[in-house]
Short mmCIF file of C-alpha atoms and ligand atoms in Angstrom, two decimals:
data_model
loop_
_atom_site.label_atom_id
_atom_site.label_comp_id
_atom_site.label_asym_id
_atom_site.label_seq_id
_atom_site.Cartn_x
_atom_site.Cartn_y
_atom_site.Cartn_z
CA MET A 23 -37.44 8.14 -39.90
CA GLU A 24 -37.61 10.51 -36.95
CA ARG A 25 -39.27 7.81 -34.87
CA LEU A 26 -36.48 5.39 -35.85
CA ILE A 27 -33.84 7.86 -34.67
CA SER A 28 -35.55 8.32 -31.30
CA VAL A 29 -35.85 4.51 -30.94
CA VAL A 30 -32.13 4.13 -31.63
CA GLN A 31 -31.44 6.68 -28.86
CA GLU A 32 -33.79 4.89 -26.44
CA LEU A 33 -32.12 1.57 -27.23
CA SER A 34 -28.67 2.96 -26.59
CA LEU A 35 -29.76 3.77 -23.02
CA ALA A 36 -31.36 0.37 -22.30
CA HIS A 37 -29.70 -1.56 -19.46
CA ASP A 38 -31.32 -4.98 -19.84
CA LEU A 39 -33.14 -7.27 -22.21
CA PRO A 40 -36.69 -6.65 -20.86
CA SER A 41 -36.32 -2.90 -21.48
CA ILE A 42 -35.00 -3.56 -25.01
CA MET A 43 -38.03 -5.77 -25.71
CA THR A 44 -40.45 -3.15 -24.39
CA ILE A 45 -38.93 -0.46 -26.62
CA VAL A 46 -38.74 -2.69 -29.72
CA LYS A 47 -42.23 -4.22 -29.64
CA ARG A 48 -43.83 -0.79 -29.34
CA ALA A 49 -41.58 0.81 -31.96
CA ALA A 50 -42.10 -2.05 -34.43
CA ARG A 51 -45.85 -1.45 -34.42
CA GLU A 52 -45.52 2.32 -34.62
CA LEU A 53 -43.00 2.28 -37.48
CA THR A 54 -45.26 0.25 -39.82
CA GLY A 55 -48.70 0.89 -38.31
CA ALA A 56 -49.05 -2.89 -37.72
CA ASP A 57 -51.75 -4.48 -35.53
CA GLY A 58 -49.21 -6.48 -33.55
CA ALA A 59 -45.52 -7.09 -32.99
CA THR A 60 -43.56 -9.93 -31.38
CA PHE A 61 -40.07 -10.15 -29.99
CA VAL A 62 -38.65 -13.62 -30.56
CA LEU A 63 -35.41 -14.94 -29.06
CA ARG A 64 -33.41 -17.86 -30.33
CA ASP A 65 -33.14 -20.47 -27.60
CA GLY A 66 -30.93 -23.26 -29.00
CA PRO A 67 -33.12 -25.23 -31.45
CA TYR A 68 -36.25 -23.25 -30.44
CA CYS A 69 -37.86 -19.92 -31.07
CA TYR A 70 -39.00 -18.36 -27.85
CA TYR A 71 -41.79 -15.80 -28.16
CA ALA A 72 -40.50 -13.61 -25.36
CA ASP A 73 -42.74 -10.54 -25.66
CA GLU A 74 -45.51 -9.03 -27.75
CA ASP A 75 -47.63 -5.93 -28.29
CA ALA A 76 -50.78 -6.63 -30.27
CA VAL A 77 -54.53 -6.03 -30.58
CA GLY A 78 -55.16 -9.66 -29.58
CA PRO A 79 -53.13 -12.43 -27.92
CA LEU A 80 -50.39 -14.08 -29.99
CA TRP A 81 -47.81 -16.59 -28.63
CA LYS A 82 -46.12 -14.86 -25.72
CA GLY A 83 -44.19 -17.32 -23.51
CA LYS A 84 -44.36 -20.18 -26.07
CA ARG A 85 -41.52 -22.11 -27.72
CA PHE A 86 -41.58 -23.63 -31.20
CA PRO A 87 -38.88 -25.63 -33.00
CA LEU A 88 -36.92 -23.39 -35.42
CA GLU A 89 -38.07 -25.48 -38.43
CA THR A 90 -41.81 -25.15 -37.71
CA CYS A 91 -42.34 -21.39 -37.41
CA ILE A 92 -41.73 -18.35 -39.52
CA SER A 93 -39.39 -16.63 -37.02
CA GLY A 94 -37.26 -19.83 -37.15
CA TRP A 95 -37.29 -19.68 -40.96
CA SER A 96 -36.18 -16.04 -40.88
CA MET A 97 -33.34 -16.83 -38.46
CA LEU A 98 -32.19 -19.97 -40.30
CA HIS A 99 -32.25 -18.18 -43.70
CA ARG A 100 -30.93 -14.94 -42.21
CA GLN A 101 -33.43 -12.88 -44.20
CA ALA A 102 -36.80 -11.21 -43.90
CA ALA A 103 -39.98 -13.22 -44.50
CA ILE A 104 -42.66 -11.04 -46.17
CA ILE A 105 -46.04 -12.81 -46.33
CA GLU A 106 -49.13 -11.17 -47.86
CA ASP A 107 -51.52 -14.02 -47.03
CA ILE A 108 -50.50 -16.46 -44.31
CA TYR A 109 -53.08 -19.05 -45.42
CA VAL A 110 -51.41 -19.62 -48.78
CA ASP A 111 -47.77 -19.64 -47.64
CA PRO A 112 -46.42 -23.19 -47.00
CA ARG A 113 -43.94 -21.88 -44.39
CA ILE A 114 -46.75 -20.95 -42.02
CA PRO A 115 -48.05 -23.46 -39.41
CA THR A 116 -51.69 -22.41 -39.92
CA ASP A 117 -52.90 -24.28 -36.79
CA ALA A 118 -50.90 -21.90 -34.63
CA TYR A 119 -52.30 -18.88 -36.49
CA ALA A 120 -55.95 -19.91 -36.64
CA PRO A 121 -56.87 -18.64 -33.13
CA THR A 122 -55.19 -15.27 -33.80
CA PHE A 123 -56.19 -12.15 -35.73
CA VAL A 124 -53.19 -12.43 -38.07
CA LYS A 125 -53.71 -12.41 -41.84
CA SER A 126 -50.35 -11.08 -43.11
CA LEU A 127 -46.86 -10.49 -41.65
CA VAL A 128 -43.24 -9.46 -41.96
CA MET A 129 -40.53 -11.19 -39.90
CA VAL A 130 -36.96 -9.81 -39.78
CA PRO A 131 -33.96 -11.54 -38.14
CA ILE A 132 -32.03 -9.74 -35.42
CA ARG A 133 -28.40 -9.85 -36.66
CA THR A 134 -27.89 -11.36 -40.07
CA VAL A 135 -24.71 -13.25 -39.13
CA SER A 136 -25.88 -16.01 -36.74
CA PRO A 137 -29.18 -14.36 -35.69
CA VAL A 138 -30.03 -14.18 -31.99
CA GLY A 139 -33.74 -13.48 -32.49
CA ALA A 140 -36.38 -11.97 -34.77
CA ILE A 141 -38.93 -9.17 -34.80
CA GLY A 142 -42.41 -9.94 -36.19
CA ASN A 143 -45.02 -7.49 -37.50
CA TYR A 144 -48.62 -8.66 -38.02
CA TRP A 145 -51.73 -7.26 -39.70
CA ALA A 146 -55.35 -8.25 -39.29
CA ARG A 147 -55.89 -8.02 -43.07
CA LYS A 148 -54.14 -9.28 -46.15
CA ARG A 149 -51.52 -6.82 -47.28
CA LEU A 150 -48.02 -6.81 -48.73
CA ALA A 151 -45.58 -4.82 -46.64
CA SER A 152 -43.82 -2.14 -48.68
CA PRO A 153 -40.02 -2.31 -49.24
CA GLU A 154 -39.80 0.89 -47.13
CA GLU A 155 -41.53 -0.83 -44.17
CA VAL A 156 -39.23 -3.85 -44.47
CA ARG A 157 -36.18 -1.54 -44.55
CA LEU A 158 -37.43 0.26 -41.41
CA LEU A 159 -37.91 -3.06 -39.60
CA ALA A 160 -34.46 -4.26 -40.71
CA ALA A 161 -32.93 -1.02 -39.38
CA LEU A 162 -34.81 -1.54 -36.09
CA ALA A 163 -33.45 -5.12 -35.94
CA ASP A 164 -29.90 -3.85 -36.50
CA SER A 165 -30.16 -1.33 -33.64
CA THR A 166 -31.75 -4.03 -31.48
CA SER A 167 -28.81 -6.34 -32.09
CA VAL A 168 -26.32 -3.59 -31.14
CA ALA A 169 -28.32 -2.83 -27.98
CA MET A 170 -28.43 -6.54 -27.05
CA GLU A 171 -24.66 -6.85 -27.52
CA ASN A 172 -24.11 -3.77 -25.34
CA VAL A 173 -26.33 -5.18 -22.62
CA GLN A 174 -24.52 -8.50 -22.79
CA LEU A 175 -21.16 -6.72 -22.63
CA SER A 176 -22.10 -4.56 -19.68
CA GLN A 177 -23.63 -7.58 -17.89
CA THR A 178 -20.39 -9.52 -18.47
CA LEU A 179 -18.44 -6.56 -17.14
CA GLU A 180 -20.76 -6.23 -14.17
CA ARG A 181 -20.36 -9.91 -13.43
CA ARG A 182 -16.59 -9.58 -13.65
CA VAL A 183 -16.66 -6.55 -11.36
CA GLN A 184 -18.77 -8.54 -8.90
CA GLU A 185 -16.40 -11.51 -9.06
CA ARG A 186 -13.44 -9.18 -8.63
CA THR A 187 -15.16 -7.47 -5.70
CA VAL A 188 -15.67 -10.85 -4.03
CA GLU A 189 -12.00 -11.68 -4.63
CA LEU A 190 -10.92 -8.30 -3.29
CA LEU A 191 -13.05 -8.70 -0.18
CA ALA A 192 -11.53 -12.13 0.37
CA SER A 193 -7.97 -10.80 -0.03
CA ARG A 194 -8.79 -7.85 2.23
CA GLU A 195 -9.84 -10.29 4.92
CA GLU A 196 -6.69 -12.29 4.34
CA LEU A 197 -4.62 -9.11 4.60
CA ALA A 198 -6.44 -8.07 7.77
CA ALA A 199 -5.66 -11.50 9.27
CA LYS A 200 -1.99 -11.17 8.27
CA HIS A 201 -1.92 -7.65 9.69
CA ASP A 202 -3.33 -8.90 13.00
CA ALA A 203 -0.72 -11.66 13.08
CA LEU A 204 2.03 -9.10 12.40
CA VAL A 205 0.72 -6.75 15.10
CA HIS A 206 0.73 -9.69 17.49
CA MET A 207 4.31 -10.59 16.54
CA GLN A 208 5.32 -6.94 16.83
CA ARG A 209 3.85 -6.79 20.32
CA GLN A 210 5.73 -9.95 21.27
CA LYS A 211 8.92 -8.44 19.86
CA GLU A 212 8.40 -5.26 21.90
CA GLU A 213 7.71 -7.21 25.07
CA LEU A 214 10.80 -9.30 24.44
CA ALA A 215 12.91 -6.16 23.82
CA ALA A 216 11.59 -4.56 27.02
CA HIS A 217 12.32 -7.71 29.07
CA LEU A 218 15.73 -8.06 27.51
CA VAL A 219 16.60 -4.46 28.27
CA HIS A 220 15.42 -4.81 31.84
CA ASP A 221 17.27 -8.11 32.32
CA LEU A 222 20.49 -6.67 30.90
CA LYS A 223 20.34 -3.24 32.46
CA SER A 224 20.18 -4.20 36.12
CA PRO A 225 23.14 -6.60 36.22
CA ALA A 226 25.17 -4.26 33.93
CA SER A 227 24.56 -1.33 36.31
CA GLY A 228 25.51 -3.56 39.24
CA ILE A 229 28.76 -4.56 37.58
CA MET A 230 29.57 -0.91 36.77
CA LEU A 231 28.98 0.08 40.38
CA SER A 232 31.21 -2.70 41.76
CA CYS A 233 33.95 -1.77 39.29
CA MET A 234 33.77 1.89 40.37
CA CYS A 235 34.16 0.84 44.02
CA ARG A 236 37.11 -1.38 43.20
CA LEU A 237 38.79 1.29 41.10
CA ARG A 238 38.48 3.83 43.93
CA SER A 239 40.15 1.54 46.43
CA THR A 240 43.85 2.02 47.00
CA GLY A 241 46.46 -0.67 46.72
CA LEU A 242 45.20 -2.10 43.45
CA SER A 243 47.95 -3.44 41.19
CA ASP A 244 48.25 -1.92 37.71
CA ALA A 245 47.22 -5.21 36.12
CA ASP A 246 44.11 -5.47 38.35
CA ARG A 247 43.22 -1.83 37.74
CA LYS A 248 43.37 -2.43 33.98
CA ARG A 249 41.23 -5.57 34.34
CA TRP A 250 38.55 -3.74 36.35
CA LYS A 251 38.48 -0.91 33.84
CA ARG A 252 37.89 -3.34 31.00
CA ILE A 253 35.05 -4.98 32.93
CA TYR A 254 33.57 -1.54 33.63
CA ALA A 255 33.77 -0.52 29.95
CA GLY A 256 32.13 -3.78 28.86
CA ALA A 257 29.23 -3.39 31.30
CA GLU A 258 28.80 0.27 30.34
CA GLY A 259 28.57 -0.76 26.65
CA ILE A 260 25.91 -3.41 27.40
CA ASN A 261 23.90 -0.98 29.51
CA ARG A 262 24.01 1.71 26.84
CA MET A 263 23.17 -0.65 23.99
CA ALA A 264 20.12 -1.93 25.88
CA LEU A 265 18.87 1.62 26.49
CA ASP A 266 19.56 2.68 22.89
CA LEU A 267 17.59 -0.30 21.62
CA LEU A 268 14.69 0.51 23.90
CA ASP A 269 14.55 4.12 22.68
CA ILE A 270 14.77 3.09 19.02
CA THR A 271 11.87 0.68 19.55
CA ARG A 272 9.90 3.41 21.34
CA SER A 273 10.51 5.80 18.47
CA GLU A 274 9.32 3.21 15.96
CA ASP A 275 6.15 2.88 18.02
CA GLY A 276 5.75 6.66 18.06
CA VAL A 277 6.16 6.92 21.85
CA PHE A 278 9.66 8.39 22.10
CA THR A 279 9.82 11.94 23.44
CA PRO A 280 12.75 13.69 25.11
CA ASN A 281 12.08 15.17 28.49
CA PRO A 282 14.05 18.46 28.61
CA CYS A 283 14.95 20.19 31.84
CA ASP A 284 17.34 22.96 32.88
CA MET A 285 20.78 21.43 33.24
CA ASP A 286 24.45 22.26 33.63
CA LEU A 287 26.25 21.41 30.39
CA GLN A 288 29.76 21.65 31.83
CA GLY A 289 28.82 19.31 34.67
CA LEU A 290 27.42 16.79 32.21
CA LEU A 291 30.49 16.91 29.94
CA GLU A 292 32.83 16.37 32.91
CA GLU A 293 30.72 13.47 34.14
CA VAL A 294 30.75 11.84 30.69
CA VAL A 295 34.52 12.19 30.41
CA GLU A 296 34.91 10.58 33.81
CA MET A 297 32.53 7.75 32.94
CA MET A 298 34.35 7.04 29.69
CA SER A 299 37.86 7.32 31.04
CA PRO A 300 38.12 3.63 32.02
CA LEU A 301 37.41 2.70 28.40
CA ALA A 302 39.88 5.35 27.19
CA GLU A 303 42.58 4.02 29.48
CA GLY A 304 41.73 0.46 28.46
CA CYS A 305 42.31 1.53 24.85
CA GLU A 306 45.50 3.37 25.82
CA GLN A 307 44.12 6.73 24.84
CA ARG A 308 43.62 10.14 26.26
CA LEU A 309 40.18 11.68 26.53
CA GLU A 310 40.24 15.47 26.58
CA LEU A 311 37.48 17.99 27.30
CA ARG A 312 37.69 21.47 25.78
CA MET A 313 35.08 23.92 26.96
CA GLU A 314 34.99 27.00 24.74
CA LEU A 315 31.72 28.39 26.07
CA ASP A 316 31.40 31.21 28.58
CA TRP A 317 28.01 29.89 29.64
CA THR A 318 27.00 26.46 30.83
CA ALA A 319 23.23 26.34 31.29
CA LEU A 320 21.26 24.34 28.73
CA ARG A 321 17.72 23.02 28.42
CA ALA A 322 17.82 19.40 27.30
CA ASP A 323 17.08 15.82 28.31
CA GLU A 324 20.19 15.14 30.35
CA GLU A 325 19.95 11.36 30.27
CA LEU A 326 19.58 11.28 26.47
CA LEU A 327 22.35 13.81 25.89
CA ARG A 328 24.67 11.83 28.18
CA ARG A 329 24.06 8.70 26.16
CA VAL A 330 24.57 10.54 22.83
CA LEU A 331 28.00 11.72 24.00
CA GLN A 332 28.89 8.30 25.42
CA ASN A 333 28.06 6.68 22.08
CA LEU A 334 30.14 9.17 20.10
CA ILE A 335 33.09 8.92 22.48
CA ASP A 336 32.82 5.13 22.56
CA ASN A 337 32.99 5.05 18.74
CA ALA A 338 35.90 7.51 18.64
CA LEU A 339 37.89 5.54 21.23
CA ARG A 340 37.29 2.28 19.43
CA HIS A 341 38.39 3.66 16.06
CA ASN A 342 41.29 5.81 17.25
CA PRO A 343 44.76 4.30 17.01
CA PRO A 344 46.33 3.38 20.40
CA GLY A 345 48.23 6.26 21.97
CA GLY A 346 45.89 8.81 20.40
CA THR A 347 43.63 11.48 21.83
CA VAL A 348 39.89 11.85 21.58
CA GLN A 349 38.59 15.35 22.10
CA LEU A 350 35.20 16.45 23.34
CA LEU A 351 34.72 20.07 22.39
CA ALA A 352 31.84 22.40 23.36
CA ARG A 353 31.57 25.70 21.54
CA GLU A 354 29.20 28.38 20.34
CA GLY A 355 27.15 27.32 17.30
CA ALA A 356 24.87 29.34 15.04
CA ALA A 357 22.56 31.85 16.79
CA GLY A 358 20.98 30.24 19.84
CA GLU A 359 22.76 26.91 19.29
CA VAL A 360 25.48 24.97 21.03
CA GLU A 361 27.88 22.79 19.07
CA LEU A 362 29.36 19.64 20.61
CA ARG A 363 32.16 17.97 18.65
CA VAL A 364 33.79 14.57 19.19
CA LEU A 365 37.09 14.42 17.32
CA ASP A 366 39.35 11.45 16.65
CA GLN A 367 42.34 10.56 14.44
CA GLY A 368 40.93 7.21 13.28
CA PRO A 369 40.35 6.01 9.73
CA GLY A 370 37.47 8.49 9.16
CA ILE A 371 34.16 7.83 7.38
CA PRO A 372 34.14 7.80 3.56
CA ALA A 373 32.10 10.75 2.23
CA GLU A 374 29.51 8.46 0.56
CA MET A 375 28.78 6.73 3.90
CA ARG A 376 28.37 9.84 6.04
CA GLN A 377 24.56 9.74 5.85
CA ALA A 378 24.14 5.97 5.86
CA ILE A 379 26.04 5.23 9.09
CA PHE A 380 23.13 6.81 11.00
CA ASP A 381 20.78 4.10 9.66
CA LYS A 382 19.78 1.22 11.90
CA TYR A 383 22.28 -1.71 11.89
CA LYS A 384 24.54 0.14 9.46
CA ARG A 385 28.23 -0.51 10.05
CA LEU A 386 31.27 -0.04 7.88
CA ALA A 387 33.16 -3.24 7.07
CA PRO A 388 34.76 -3.85 10.50
CA GLY A 389 38.48 -4.55 10.57
CA ARG A 390 40.00 -7.40 12.53
CA ASP A 391 40.47 -5.19 15.56
CA GLU A 392 38.36 -6.61 18.42
CA ARG A 393 37.64 -3.08 19.66
CA THR A 394 35.62 -2.29 16.52
CA LEU A 395 33.95 -5.70 16.23
CA CYS A 396 31.65 -5.53 19.21
CA GLY A 397 28.91 -3.05 18.13
CA ARG A 398 25.54 -3.69 16.51
CA GLY A 399 25.08 -0.51 14.46
CA LEU A 400 22.47 1.01 16.78
CA GLY A 401 24.46 3.75 18.56
CA LEU A 402 24.38 6.39 15.84
CA THR A 403 20.73 5.61 15.06
CA PHE A 404 19.93 6.41 18.66
CA CYS A 405 22.10 9.58 18.54
CA LYS A 406 20.26 10.91 15.49
CA LEU A 407 16.90 10.11 17.05
CA ALA A 408 17.75 11.80 20.35
CA VAL A 409 19.33 14.89 18.77
CA GLN A 410 16.49 15.37 16.29
CA GLY A 411 14.06 14.90 19.17
CA HIS A 412 15.63 18.05 20.65
CA GLY A 413 15.16 19.96 17.38
CA GLY A 414 18.88 19.65 16.66
CA SER A 415 21.02 17.89 14.07
CA ILE A 416 23.95 15.51 13.93
CA ALA A 417 26.52 15.09 11.16
CA VAL A 418 29.97 13.74 10.54
CA GLU A 419 32.83 15.46 8.75
CA ALA A 420 36.49 14.72 8.12
CA ASN A 421 38.87 15.86 10.87
CA PRO A 422 42.00 16.85 8.91
CA PRO A 423 44.64 15.68 8.67
CA ARG A 424 43.12 12.38 9.81
CA GLY A 425 39.99 11.13 11.55
CA SER A 426 36.34 12.04 12.02
CA ALA A 427 34.51 14.94 13.60
CA PHE A 428 31.01 14.09 14.83
CA ILE A 429 29.08 17.33 15.29
CA VAL A 430 25.94 17.69 17.38
CA ARG A 431 24.07 20.98 17.08
CA LEU A 432 21.43 21.70 19.70
CA PRO A 433 19.19 24.69 20.36
CA ARG A 434 20.03 26.11 23.78
CA GLY A 435 16.32 26.13 24.49
CA ARG A 436 16.36 28.85 27.14
N1 LIG B 6 34.59 7.64 15.01
C1 LIG B 6 34.41 6.72 14.05
N2 LIG B 6 35.40 6.42 13.20
C2 LIG B 6 35.23 5.51 12.22
N3 LIG B 6 34.08 4.84 12.00
C3 LIG B 6 33.06 5.10 12.82
C4 LIG B 6 33.15 6.06 13.88
N4 LIG B 6 31.96 6.11 14.50
C5 LIG B 6 31.17 5.22 13.88
N5 LIG B 6 31.81 4.62 12.87
C6 LIG B 6 31.25 3.63 11.92
O1 LIG B 6 29.86 3.74 11.98
C7 LIG B 6 29.27 2.50 12.33
C8 LIG B 6 28.01 2.73 13.11
O2 LIG B 6 28.28 3.19 14.39
P1 LIG B 6 27.28 2.85 15.55
O3 LIG B 6 25.93 3.16 15.09
O4 LIG B 6 27.77 3.51 16.79
O5 LIG B 6 27.37 1.28 15.65
P2 LIG B 6 28.42 0.34 16.37
O6 LIG B 6 29.35 1.22 17.14
O7 LIG B 6 27.57 -0.51 17.22
O8 LIG B 6 29.09 -0.41 15.25
C9 LIG B 6 30.35 1.77 13.05
O9 LIG B 6 30.19 0.38 12.95
C10 LIG B 6 31.60 2.21 12.33
O10 LIG B 6 31.76 1.45 11.16
MG1 LIG B 7 28.79 2.70 18.45
#
């Protein structure tokens, strides 16, 4: 019994059929003290003598039809064959036994429901196997069938894992190819964006410069002055949009970094107000600067900060009702911070949209007013990017009784 338990343990660890056969043929002999043991597999209509352990050669490697051998009988009848004297039992093909040492045997089927094989025990003398020995062999056959099913299961699983691995490798290659294609497209997109920006920027700057010259000349009629201001504002918008787009693309590629230097904040604010005044006048509005700081030196990327303010003022002017005032206010913020506010009396931003309008391409449903129709929803995305790049923050609040207050908070950085 102890030996049977250790065999069951060994079988539970077996990984393939050859190791099961090696364990079983040895155990079968040891359990009954037989002179030989065979491991027979069912192979369609044949019995295949797959392995053996015996004092003399038996039938290893041979096949016999199920109907002509005792292992076949045991499998077909799904029961043990117990034979005391092989030479008097009609089920035995004596020709096959004559060259062997066998005089008596027990054959048990592996699995009683549709057997998959059989285990044979052989003695060199006539003897009747005891019911105890037959029970031991039947128990060994049961464990063998469980072990064979486990091996089959794990081999099926292994095969599936292999198939799946092949599929996964194939889809990984497909993904890699798609990724390459996307990277290629992305590169083309970036090149296109860079070319576009370059192609737009130069003529837009040229137009702005010519407008400035015209506007400075005396003797311009009011109508002409208004016309030149509108042209200037249009070119300034194109120029700024191109640069905003370029910076957003750079940030998406991880190559956007502000370049801070010591600068004069008051000078910058005055310059921005002057640059934006043609648009303000074109929109019939006043643009006012309120400086509430008693200092004016700041460390920041002047070009980026200029564009942030231009974007905020541009938005405010476009959304403010005609005849209104847009204020640019600079004041002390929290410790070590400066606060820049752009205030208008426009329709304001609904509270639930105050985060979202900073997202790329995000715009509120534009009215029919042509002033508010022309944007692409990139300006505030750029502003957020530039301000955060300085370690600052940007937010929008209501500006009671009416309008919006865009608030930029920047560390003074000095
Ligand atoms: N001062 C403002 N008053 C009302 N709505 C505004 C204001 N500023 C921005 N918005 C809203 O936020 C949207 C996003 O602004 P922005 O990113 O500058 O894009 P664009 O100006 O190109 O439309 C605008 O389309 C507009 O709907
Ligand atoms: Mg805008």
